[in-house]
Structures are given as structure tokens and as C-alpha cells.
Amino acid sequence: MPHMENIFEKVSSLAKRRGFIYPGSEIYGGLAGTWDYGPLGVELKRNLKEEFWKFAVKTRDNVVGIDAAIVMSPKVWEASGHLASFSDPLVECKKCHHRFRLDQLSDSSKCPDCGGELTEPKQFNLMVETYLGVVEGEKLKTYLRGEITQGVHVNFKNVLSSTRVKLPFGIAQVGKAFRNEITPGGFTFRSREFEQMEIQFYVKPEEEESMKWFEYWKEERRKWYLSLGMRGENLKFTDHEQLAHYARAACDIEYNAGGEFKEMEGIHHRGDWDLKQHEAYSKEDMTYFDEETKERFHPWTIETSGGVDRAALFFLMDAYREEETGDGESRTVLKLHPKLAPYKAAVFPLLANKPQLVELAKKIHDDLKGGYMIAWDERGNIGKRYRAQDEAGTPFCITVDFDSLEKNDVTVRDRDSMIQERIPIAELKSYLDAKLG
Ligand code: GAP
């Protein structure tokens, strides 16, 4: 596909133009690595998180959810190893003073911007500092969480004592994380504030000798991306050779972003690292007591850790098409899965200056809008309105015309096939229910 070469630019331009994603703090010149989601983007992201929650929590008996605080005791980050090891190698050009991540340079012998000499690499910690408290000198220095994971592990005992979970079981969470990335970029791909969606799945160590749960979650996550319409050929699973400080094994789920596979999610075998570290630092017992065997031990954790923003970006890329429409025209269309599409349908009166059409269209819009996100448009000609909804990824356009007044039916146009059919107004809701699942 020719357009895939600059898919990042195409998607970021559409995202800005149509209200999916704007640069953060734009009127003040922007703030590197931060992004704001607009009216369409917020719906896409909410749909994505809702689908994750259905996958992780609602449809499983052995996974529960939590929502932990973003700011945690600084001891958490000492225990988790983030203060000591959560860093990237930073080099600076001695001439132009631009800074780079050494591991991202194709030629690490000189500055990619001006050819100048680079400093020796030093480890740059990614944790974002913050201060709590009101008395100067007594403020507590802590951190915005660098991963959402630790909020789960520190609540391991709380969940055990307040619910009936038994191994193997998982705790899911969705929420913001913050990293002082050296080189934010690739649109939202590498941001300094972003959202993660995770499951920490606790298992008996002897059950995991065969890596059965690790393999299970890899496959489950593949199926999830495919079930939401991501094209299988654009997914790749790559095992890590170099492991993070906490991991025994790790696999990246990568997406083919314009010819280059990029990390979208990590499946990590964290062993008993987190629970044992928190036990050592908090002096609280973090073991699990098995009622059947009467044994006490630290479970192992298999983690699925996905980026909500990266998934949103890659679903947009995957859905993006530029097509000839057969009538000498072309269109840009987002073929988003209906479950992810911001608006499920748009309602139009054929002509904005015919009150009877507007009135009936408004009634249809109002009847549908409680159940689904429904767009409204009465500007310009119908062709232009179709194009606008195609770019927003709206699966169905419903047009009220003069026949509608007589026959009580409407034209429903399908985004992908562009086929139009007449549907009785009384059946619209069940029609959409069937199509949108
Ligand atoms: N709890 C493990 C963990 O956080 P990670 O591989 O560092 O693992 C998991 O991050 C996911 O979070 C990544 O696969 C990616 O989707 C997302 N992510 C990480 N850093 C990000 C960043 N700077 N901007 C956007 N998403 C990011």
C-alpha cells in the first residue's frame, strides 16, 4: 500500500483535523510528550478500555479489577527497582546539545543532527518526580507512577482478604503512567504521560515451570486484537533477549507501523520479584496460603501490559484507507471495528431547510442516542457528509428523505461497502443492535 510509507503523518494529520488527538497545551507552544484526546478520540479510547475490561474482568471468573492511586509511597519505587534500574542510556551532543537515547541511534559515533561528538552515555532515570504536602522543607518527594503494575502488587493482600479469589487468579487495572522519556516521539507512540491496561495473573510456581500461563496470555491477547479487527499480518510476537530488571521472560506484541514493527504490548513473566521485593521493603507478609496443600509461598506473576494510547494509534493506522470510490472520486476512510468506532451511526435530514425532514431525523436521532453514540449532520450535500463520517470511522449513515415521510423508512449506508438499503424506521434499533453486536 503506497500510503503506508508515511502512515504516522497521515494518521496524525487526520487525528488533529477530525478531533481524535491534539498536541498537549498547544496554545502555549505545546508540551513535549503530552497529548489531548478530542471528541472522537475520547470515544475511541473509552471503547478500547471498555473492550479491555470486558476481556479482562467481565467475562472471567478469576480476574478482578482495581483502581489504585497514581501517587504512591516513594518506598514502592525503591522496592520495585524503578529508582535503581528504570533508566535509559542518555548521550548529549557536545556541539548542538541535543540529547538522544544511545540505544535508538543507528550510528552511535556521532550526533544524528549535526555530526558533532557525543558524550559518554549516562543512565537517565525515567521516573517523574513530584512533591506532596504543604510545609516547605517537609514536602514528601515521591513519583508519578512509572507503571500501573505496582498499585496491583501492593494490594495483593487486600484483594486476597476482601474477595474469594484463589490461585490462579488475576488483578486487572487501567490507568495513567508517566515516564520522563528522553526522546518522546512517533506521534503518541512514545509519550511522557500515557495509559496502560494490564492484568497481573498470579499462579502457583510449579504450574508455571512449563510456561503454560505465559503462553496462554500471549494467545489470549493476540485473539483480543484480532477480535477488534486488527489485521493478523500486522502483528508480530518477539521474545526479548535483554530482560527488564523484574522479568524472567518477556515477549513483545508488535504492530507493523508503516513497515516497521513497533512494541504495542508486553507479556512478562515477573516471577516472584514484586511480591518478594514489597515484602522485604514493607516487612509485610506477601505470601499466599494454599488451603488445600496447607503451603505458604510467593506466587509467580504473569503480566499482560498494553498501552491504551499505542493500541488506539495502531488501531487507527490499521483502519486507515485511501480508496477510489469507482466514480472517479476517492475517499479517506477509517474502517474501525464498530465496537471501537467513536460514533456508531450518523443521522442526516436530506435537506436542512425542510422542517419535516429535520423533525423526523431529529426524532430518530433522539430515539437512538441513549443506546449508542450517534452523530448529527445537516450541512452540505449528502456525499460530503458521507465522506466526513467515513473519516470519523462511523459504520452507518442514516438519511431521512421525502420517501421516509410517506413510507416510514430511511436509507442506511454501510461505511465499508458503501451499499445503501432501505430500512423501516421501526426496525432501525434492532438493525443496529444486530450489526453492532
Ligand atoms: N508493567 C510493565 C510495563 O510497564 P512496559 O513494556 O514498560 O512494561 C508496557 O510498558 C506498555 O506500555 C508498552 O508495551 C506500551 O504499549 C506502553 N508504553 C510504555 N511506555 C510508553 C510511552 N512512553 N508512551 C506510550 N506508551 C507506552
Short mmCIF file of C-alpha atoms and ligand atoms in Angstrom, two decimals, residues 33 35 82 86 101 126 146-150 153 177-181 183-185 187-198 200 225 240 244 246 251-253 262-268 270 274 303-311 314, ligand 1:
data_model
loop_
_atom_site.label_atom_id
_atom_site.label_comp_id
_atom_site.label_asym_id
_atom_site.label_seq_id
_atom_site.Cartn_x
_atom_site.Cartn_y
_atom_site.Cartn_z
CA GLY A 33 5.33 14.09 25.01
CA TRP A 35 -1.42 14.68 24.01
CA HIS A 82 12.45 1.60 39.49
CA PHE A 86 14.38 2.21 35.42
CA ARG A 101 18.84 7.60 23.68
CA LEU A 126 12.66 7.86 33.76
CA GLY A 146 6.14 4.75 36.05
CA GLU A 147 3.93 1.71 35.51
CA ILE A 148 0.45 0.91 36.85
CA THR A 149 1.66 -2.53 37.93
CA GLN A 150 2.87 -1.68 41.42
CA HIS A 153 1.10 -5.80 43.74
CA ALA A 177 1.53 6.12 33.86
CA PHE A 178 4.29 8.70 33.46
CA ARG A 179 7.83 8.43 32.15
CA ASN A 180 10.37 11.15 31.57
CA GLU A 181 11.21 9.76 28.14
CA THR A 183 13.04 11.22 23.18
CA PRO A 184 9.24 11.33 23.12
CA GLY A 185 8.00 10.99 19.55
CA PHE A 187 3.11 10.93 17.48
CA THR A 188 1.61 9.35 20.64
CA PHE A 189 3.83 6.27 20.36
CA ARG A 190 6.32 7.41 22.97
CA SER A 191 4.69 9.92 25.32
CA ARG A 192 5.59 11.14 28.78
CA GLU A 193 2.03 10.66 30.03
CA PHE A 194 0.11 7.65 28.75
CA GLU A 195 -2.37 4.99 29.77
CA GLN A 196 -1.75 1.31 30.36
CA MET A 197 -4.13 -1.66 30.55
CA GLU A 198 -2.79 -4.62 32.48
CA GLN A 200 -1.25 -9.28 36.81
CA TYR A 225 -6.50 -7.62 19.00
CA HIS A 240 13.10 -10.33 24.47
CA ALA A 244 13.92 -5.82 32.33
CA TYR A 246 11.99 -7.78 37.09
CA CYS A 251 7.55 -11.17 24.73
CA ASP A 252 6.53 -8.03 22.83
CA ILE A 253 3.38 -7.91 20.75
CA LYS A 262 6.87 -1.47 16.96
CA GLU A 263 6.01 -2.57 20.50
CA MET A 264 2.32 -2.37 21.37
CA GLU A 265 2.13 -4.63 24.44
CA GLY A 266 4.44 -6.72 26.62
CA ILE A 267 3.73 -10.13 28.12
CA HIS A 268 6.10 -10.56 31.04
CA ARG A 270 7.72 -11.41 36.53
CA ASP A 274 7.32 -7.90 43.00
CA GLU A 303 1.68 -9.89 33.29
CA THR A 304 -0.05 -8.57 30.18
CA SER A 305 0.85 -4.90 29.85
CA GLY A 306 -0.62 -2.97 26.95
CA GLY A 307 -0.56 0.73 26.10
CA VAL A 308 -4.02 2.21 25.57
CA ASP A 309 -2.59 5.08 23.54
CA ARG A 310 -0.42 2.80 21.44
CA ALA A 311 -3.34 0.47 20.80
CA PHE A 314 -2.26 1.31 15.89
N1 GAP B 1 4.29 -3.18 33.77
C1 GAP B 1 5.20 -3.45 32.71
C2 GAP B 1 5.42 -2.32 31.84
O1 GAP B 1 5.08 -1.20 32.13
P1 GAP B 1 6.47 -1.71 29.54
O2 GAP B 1 6.87 -2.64 28.42
O3 GAP B 1 7.46 -0.73 30.04
O4 GAP B 1 6.01 -2.69 30.69
C3 GAP B 1 4.02 -1.66 28.74
O5 GAP B 1 5.16 -0.97 29.12
C4 GAP B 1 3.31 -0.95 27.61
O6 GAP B 1 3.04 0.41 27.96
C5 GAP B 1 4.12 -0.86 26.31
O7 GAP B 1 4.04 -2.05 25.55
C6 GAP B 1 3.44 0.31 25.63
O8 GAP B 1 2.28 -0.08 24.97
C7 GAP B 1 3.07 1.21 26.80
N2 GAP B 1 4.09 2.26 26.95
C8 GAP B 1 5.26 2.17 27.60
N3 GAP B 1 5.94 3.34 27.52
C9 GAP B 1 5.17 4.17 26.80
C10 GAP B 1 5.31 5.53 26.37
N4 GAP B 1 6.37 6.25 26.70
N5 GAP B 1 4.32 6.08 25.64
C11 GAP B 1 3.21 5.36 25.31
N6 GAP B 1 3.03 4.08 25.69
C12 GAP B 1 3.98 3.49 26.43
#
